[in-house]
């Protein structure tokens, strides 16, 4: 899919640890009132959030956007459900995949692109405990190799 071009506001770092991300999509968010001001201030949390296909639409659940400080009594509900904007063919593709066993739609990052809030969502399959351990072993081995190469390069100087 398209590469993001804007300022990253929030990332779900745990997503890549807990899930295999098979495909990513860029989606717009339907926001109300002062939500975009809170997002621009970096006051969004997507760690516990997920998305579902409901009535032919993608709905983002449990994403927390803090109320805007300079807002008034018309501030938004921080954890309300938010509609994500995707093309119909992408929604159908996600619907077909999520009906299979073990697939979920997980938000990976929120960023601003040309002044608009975008969410990168991923079609994800959950990792088992042994998969997570294997990933940690590979990461540790790579870190040790990089360290050894760095020491060897210093020795050549």
PDB file of C-alpha atoms in Angstrom:
ATOM      1  CA  UNK A   1       0.000   0.000   0.000  1.00  0.00           C
ATOM      2  CA  UNK A   2       0.993   3.675  -0.032  1.00  0.00           C
ATOM      3  CA  UNK A   3       3.804   4.843   2.201  1.00  0.00           C
ATOM      4  CA  UNK A   4       2.857   7.396   4.827  1.00  0.00           C
ATOM      5  CA  UNK A   5       4.213  10.877   4.283  1.00  0.00           C
ATOM      6  CA  UNK A   6       3.286  12.659   7.485  1.00  0.00           C
ATOM      7  CA  UNK A   7       4.067  13.037  11.135  1.00  0.00           C
ATOM      8  CA  UNK A   8       3.541   9.853  13.140  1.00  0.00           C
ATOM      9  CA  UNK A   9       1.304  10.609  16.124  1.00  0.00           C
ATOM     10  CA  UNK A  10       0.912   7.182  17.764  1.00  0.00           C
ATOM     11  CA  UNK A  11       2.275   3.683  17.186  1.00  0.00           C
ATOM     12  CA  UNK A  12       1.146   0.299  18.408  1.00  0.00           C
ATOM     13  CA  UNK A  13       4.572  -1.276  18.972  1.00  0.00           C
ATOM     14  CA  UNK A  14       3.047  -4.315  20.653  1.00  0.00           C
ATOM     15  CA  UNK A  15       1.140  -5.193  17.452  1.00  0.00           C
ATOM     16  CA  UNK A  16       4.196  -6.592  15.656  1.00  0.00           C
ATOM     17  CA  UNK A  17       5.183  -8.509  18.788  1.00  0.00           C
ATOM     18  CA  UNK A  18       1.787 -10.131  19.310  1.00  0.00           C
ATOM     19  CA  UNK A  19       0.715 -10.595  15.675  1.00  0.00           C
ATOM     20  CA  UNK A  20       2.005 -11.539  12.232  1.00  0.00           C
ATOM     21  CA  UNK A  21       0.998  -8.541  10.071  1.00  0.00           C
ATOM     22  CA  UNK A  22       0.142  -9.980   6.651  1.00  0.00           C
ATOM     23  CA  UNK A  23      -1.153  -6.880   4.871  1.00  0.00           C
ATOM     24  CA  UNK A  24      -1.538  -3.198   5.677  1.00  0.00           C
ATOM     25  CA  UNK A  25      -4.092  -0.606   4.584  1.00  0.00           C
ATOM     26  CA  UNK A  26      -4.316   3.159   4.964  1.00  0.00           C
ATOM     27  CA  UNK A  27      -7.677   4.354   6.266  1.00  0.00           C
ATOM     28  CA  UNK A  28      -9.125   7.751   7.030  1.00  0.00           C
ATOM     29  CA  UNK A  29     -10.981   8.374  10.300  1.00  0.00           C
ATOM     30  CA  UNK A  30     -14.366   9.996  10.763  1.00  0.00           C
ATOM     31  CA  UNK A  31     -13.836  12.447  13.629  1.00  0.00           C
ATOM     32  CA  UNK A  32     -16.102  14.831  15.536  1.00  0.00           C
ATOM     33  CA  UNK A  33     -15.535  18.270  16.969  1.00  0.00           C
ATOM     34  CA  UNK A  34     -12.251  18.681  18.790  1.00  0.00           C
ATOM     35  CA  UNK A  35     -10.910  15.163  18.174  1.00  0.00           C
ATOM     36  CA  UNK A  36      -8.500  16.285  15.434  1.00  0.00           C
ATOM     37  CA  UNK A  37      -7.060  18.948  17.760  1.00  0.00           C
ATOM     38  CA  UNK A  38      -6.389  16.285  20.398  1.00  0.00           C
ATOM     39  CA  UNK A  39      -4.785  14.021  17.791  1.00  0.00           C
ATOM     40  CA  UNK A  40      -2.534  16.842  16.592  1.00  0.00           C
ATOM     41  CA  UNK A  41      -1.494  17.348  20.217  1.00  0.00           C
ATOM     42  CA  UNK A  42      -0.532  13.642  20.338  1.00  0.00           C
ATOM     43  CA  UNK A  43      -3.241  12.659  22.817  1.00  0.00           C
ATOM     44  CA  UNK A  44      -4.336   9.360  21.236  1.00  0.00           C
ATOM     45  CA  UNK A  45      -3.733   5.812  22.452  1.00  0.00           C
ATOM     46  CA  UNK A  46      -4.250   2.797  20.158  1.00  0.00           C
ATOM     47  CA  UNK A  47      -2.553   0.087  22.251  1.00  0.00           C
ATOM     48  CA  UNK A  48      -5.743  -1.769  23.204  1.00  0.00           C
ATOM     49  CA  UNK A  49      -7.740  -0.941  20.075  1.00  0.00           C
ATOM     50  CA  UNK A  50      -8.979  -3.156  17.258  1.00  0.00           C
ATOM     51  CA  UNK A  51     -11.278  -2.863  14.262  1.00  0.00           C
ATOM     52  CA  UNK A  52     -14.242  -4.916  13.031  1.00  0.00           C
ATOM     53  CA  UNK A  53     -16.319  -5.070   9.874  1.00  0.00           C
ATOM     54  CA  UNK A  54     -19.901  -4.151  10.842  1.00  0.00           C
ATOM     55  CA  UNK A  55     -22.699  -3.589   8.299  1.00  0.00           C
ATOM     56  CA  UNK A  56     -20.220  -3.176   5.446  1.00  0.00           C
ATOM     57  CA  UNK A  57     -18.154  -0.580   7.352  1.00  0.00           C
ATOM     58  CA  UNK A  58     -14.916  -0.802   9.328  1.00  0.00           C
ATOM     59  CA  UNK A  59     -15.363   0.412  12.915  1.00  0.00           C
ATOM     60  CA  UNK A  60     -12.419   1.195  15.215  1.00  0.00           C
ATOM     61  CA  UNK A  61     -13.073   0.148  18.831  1.00  0.00           C
ATOM     62  CA  UNK A  62     -11.340   1.196  22.077  1.00  0.00           C
ATOM     63  CA  UNK A  63      -9.097   3.873  20.564  1.00  0.00           C
ATOM     64  CA  UNK A  64      -8.720   6.526  23.256  1.00  0.00           C
ATOM     65  CA  UNK A  65      -8.585  10.171  22.130  1.00  0.00           C
ATOM     66  CA  UNK A  66      -8.332  12.421  25.186  1.00  0.00           C
ATOM     67  CA  UNK A  67     -10.723  15.382  25.397  1.00  0.00           C
ATOM     68  CA  UNK A  68      -9.284  18.654  24.122  1.00  0.00           C
ATOM     69  CA  UNK A  69      -8.194  20.882  27.015  1.00  0.00           C
ATOM     70  CA  UNK A  70      -9.473  24.119  25.501  1.00  0.00           C
ATOM     71  CA  UNK A  71     -12.718  22.439  24.452  1.00  0.00           C
ATOM     72  CA  UNK A  72     -16.111  23.174  25.955  1.00  0.00           C
ATOM     73  CA  UNK A  73     -19.084  21.075  27.041  1.00  0.00           C
ATOM     74  CA  UNK A  74     -19.388  19.719  23.479  1.00  0.00           C
ATOM     75  CA  UNK A  75     -16.212  17.651  23.843  1.00  0.00           C
ATOM     76  CA  UNK A  76     -16.303  14.112  22.474  1.00  0.00           C
ATOM     77  CA  UNK A  77     -16.489  10.770  24.297  1.00  0.00           C
ATOM     78  CA  UNK A  78     -12.838   9.594  24.572  1.00  0.00           C
ATOM     79  CA  UNK A  79     -13.453   5.925  23.678  1.00  0.00           C
ATOM     80  CA  UNK A  80     -16.349   6.127  21.253  1.00  0.00           C
ATOM     81  CA  UNK A  81     -16.417   3.892  18.183  1.00  0.00           C
ATOM     82  CA  UNK A  82     -15.026   5.578  15.075  1.00  0.00           C
ATOM     83  CA  UNK A  83     -15.730   4.728  11.458  1.00  0.00           C
ATOM     84  CA  UNK A  84     -12.728   4.101   9.214  1.00  0.00           C
ATOM     85  CA  UNK A  85     -12.835   5.083   5.558  1.00  0.00           C
ATOM     86  CA  UNK A  86     -11.676   2.464   3.042  1.00  0.00           C
ATOM     87  CA  UNK A  87     -12.569   1.500  -0.505  1.00  0.00           C
ATOM     88  CA  UNK A  88     -15.376  -1.041  -0.824  1.00  0.00           C
ATOM     89  CA  UNK A  89     -13.071  -3.669  -2.364  1.00  0.00           C
ATOM     90  CA  UNK A  90     -10.680  -3.318   0.589  1.00  0.00           C
ATOM     91  CA  UNK A  91     -13.553  -3.737   3.051  1.00  0.00           C
ATOM     92  CA  UNK A  92     -14.730  -6.861   1.224  1.00  0.00           C
ATOM     93  CA  UNK A  93     -11.208  -8.266   1.263  1.00  0.00           C
ATOM     94  CA  UNK A  94     -10.899  -7.619   5.010  1.00  0.00           C
ATOM     95  CA  UNK A  95     -14.347  -9.110   5.645  1.00  0.00           C
ATOM     96  CA  UNK A  96     -13.416 -12.297   3.796  1.00  0.00           C
ATOM     97  CA  UNK A  97     -10.111 -12.661   5.650  1.00  0.00           C
ATOM     98  CA  UNK A  98     -11.446 -11.873   9.143  1.00  0.00           C
ATOM     99  CA  UNK A  99     -14.132 -14.533   8.834  1.00  0.00           C
ATOM    100  CA  UNK A 100     -11.296 -17.062   8.714  1.00  0.00           C
ATOM    101  CA  UNK A 101     -10.042 -18.431  12.013  1.00  0.00           C
ATOM    102  CA  UNK A 102      -7.490 -16.296  13.851  1.00  0.00           C
ATOM    103  CA  UNK A 103      -7.462 -13.111  11.745  1.00  0.00           C
ATOM    104  CA  UNK A 104      -7.952  -9.646  13.254  1.00  0.00           C
ATOM    105  CA  UNK A 105      -7.767  -6.048  12.118  1.00  0.00           C
ATOM    106  CA  UNK A 106      -5.276  -4.136  14.257  1.00  0.00           C
ATOM    107  CA  UNK A 107      -4.330  -0.441  14.053  1.00  0.00           C
ATOM    108  CA  UNK A 108      -0.564  -0.123  13.674  1.00  0.00           C
ATOM    109  CA  UNK A 109      -0.036   3.649  13.639  1.00  0.00           C
ATOM    110  CA  UNK A 110      -1.861   6.957  13.468  1.00  0.00           C
ATOM    111  CA  UNK A 111      -0.326   9.792  11.470  1.00  0.00           C
ATOM    112  CA  UNK A 112      -1.196  13.074   9.772  1.00  0.00           C
ATOM    113  CA  UNK A 113      -1.105  13.186   5.977  1.00  0.00           C
ATOM    114  CA  UNK A 114      -1.874  16.512   4.285  1.00  0.00           C
ATOM    115  CA  UNK A 115      -3.596  17.716   7.458  1.00  0.00           C
ATOM    116  CA  UNK A 116      -5.854  14.680   7.790  1.00  0.00           C
ATOM    117  CA  UNK A 117      -5.642  11.926  10.406  1.00  0.00           C
ATOM    118  CA  UNK A 118      -4.900   8.526   8.875  1.00  0.00           C
ATOM    119  CA  UNK A 119      -4.712   5.094  10.490  1.00  0.00           C
ATOM    120  CA  UNK A 120      -2.538   2.300   9.169  1.00  0.00           C
ATOM    121  CA  UNK A 121      -4.407  -0.920   9.894  1.00  0.00           C
ATOM    122  CA  UNK A 122      -3.039  -4.390   9.455  1.00  0.00           C
ATOM    123  CA  UNK A 123      -4.615  -7.738   8.725  1.00  0.00           C
ATOM    124  CA  UNK A 124      -3.077  -9.745  11.539  1.00  0.00           C
ATOM    125  CA  UNK A 125      -2.885 -13.337  12.700  1.00  0.00           C
ATOM    126  CA  UNK A 126      -2.074 -13.943  16.360  1.00  0.00           C
ATOM    127  CA  UNK A 127       1.305 -15.346  17.364  1.00  0.00           C
ATOM    128  CA  UNK A 128       1.630 -18.291  19.679  1.00  0.00           C
ATOM    129  CA  UNK A 129       3.925 -18.098  22.694  1.00  0.00           C
ATOM    130  CA  UNK A 130       6.684 -20.068  20.972  1.00  0.00           C
ATOM    131  CA  UNK A 131       6.530 -17.703  17.969  1.00  0.00           C
ATOM    132  CA  UNK A 132       7.136 -14.743  20.270  1.00  0.00           C
ATOM    133  CA  UNK A 133      10.090 -16.507  21.907  1.00  0.00           C
ATOM    134  CA  UNK A 134      11.553 -17.329  18.482  1.00  0.00           C
ATOM    135  CA  UNK A 135      11.227 -13.687  17.391  1.00  0.00           C
ATOM    136  CA  UNK A 136      13.003 -12.533  20.563  1.00  0.00           C
ATOM    137  CA  UNK A 137      15.823 -15.055  19.951  1.00  0.00           C
ATOM    138  CA  UNK A 138      16.274 -13.814  16.376  1.00  0.00           C
ATOM    139  CA  UNK A 139      16.291 -10.188  17.521  1.00  0.00           C
ATOM    140  CA  UNK A 140      18.887 -10.973  20.216  1.00  0.00           C
ATOM    141  CA  UNK A 141      21.085 -12.902  17.743  1.00  0.00           C
ATOM    142  CA  UNK A 142      20.978  -9.998  15.277  1.00  0.00           C
ATOM    143  CA  UNK A 143      21.910  -7.554  18.040  1.00  0.00           C
ATOM    144  CA  UNK A 144      24.903  -9.720  19.032  1.00  0.00           C
ATOM    145  CA  UNK A 145      26.057 -10.023  15.400  1.00  0.00           C
ATOM    146  CA  UNK A 146      25.835  -6.252  14.927  1.00  0.00           C
ATOM    147  CA  UNK A 147      27.811  -5.744  18.135  1.00  0.00           C
ATOM    148  CA  UNK A 148      30.522  -8.192  17.018  1.00  0.00           C
ATOM    149  CA  UNK A 149      30.791  -6.525  13.601  1.00  0.00           C
ATOM    150  CA  UNK A 150      31.048  -3.115  15.273  1.00  0.00           C
ATOM    151  CA  UNK A 151      33.861  -4.327  17.546  1.00  0.00           C
ATOM    152  CA  UNK A 152      35.682  -5.878  14.591  1.00  0.00           C
ATOM    153  CA  UNK A 153      35.408  -2.611  12.639  1.00  0.00           C
ATOM    154  CA  UNK A 154      36.834  -0.683  15.612  1.00  0.00           C
ATOM    155  CA  UNK A 155      39.764  -3.127  15.770  1.00  0.00           C
ATOM    156  CA  UNK A 156      40.659  -2.375  12.132  1.00  0.00           C
ATOM    157  CA  UNK A 157      41.114   1.345  12.825  1.00  0.00           C
TER     158      UNK A 157
END
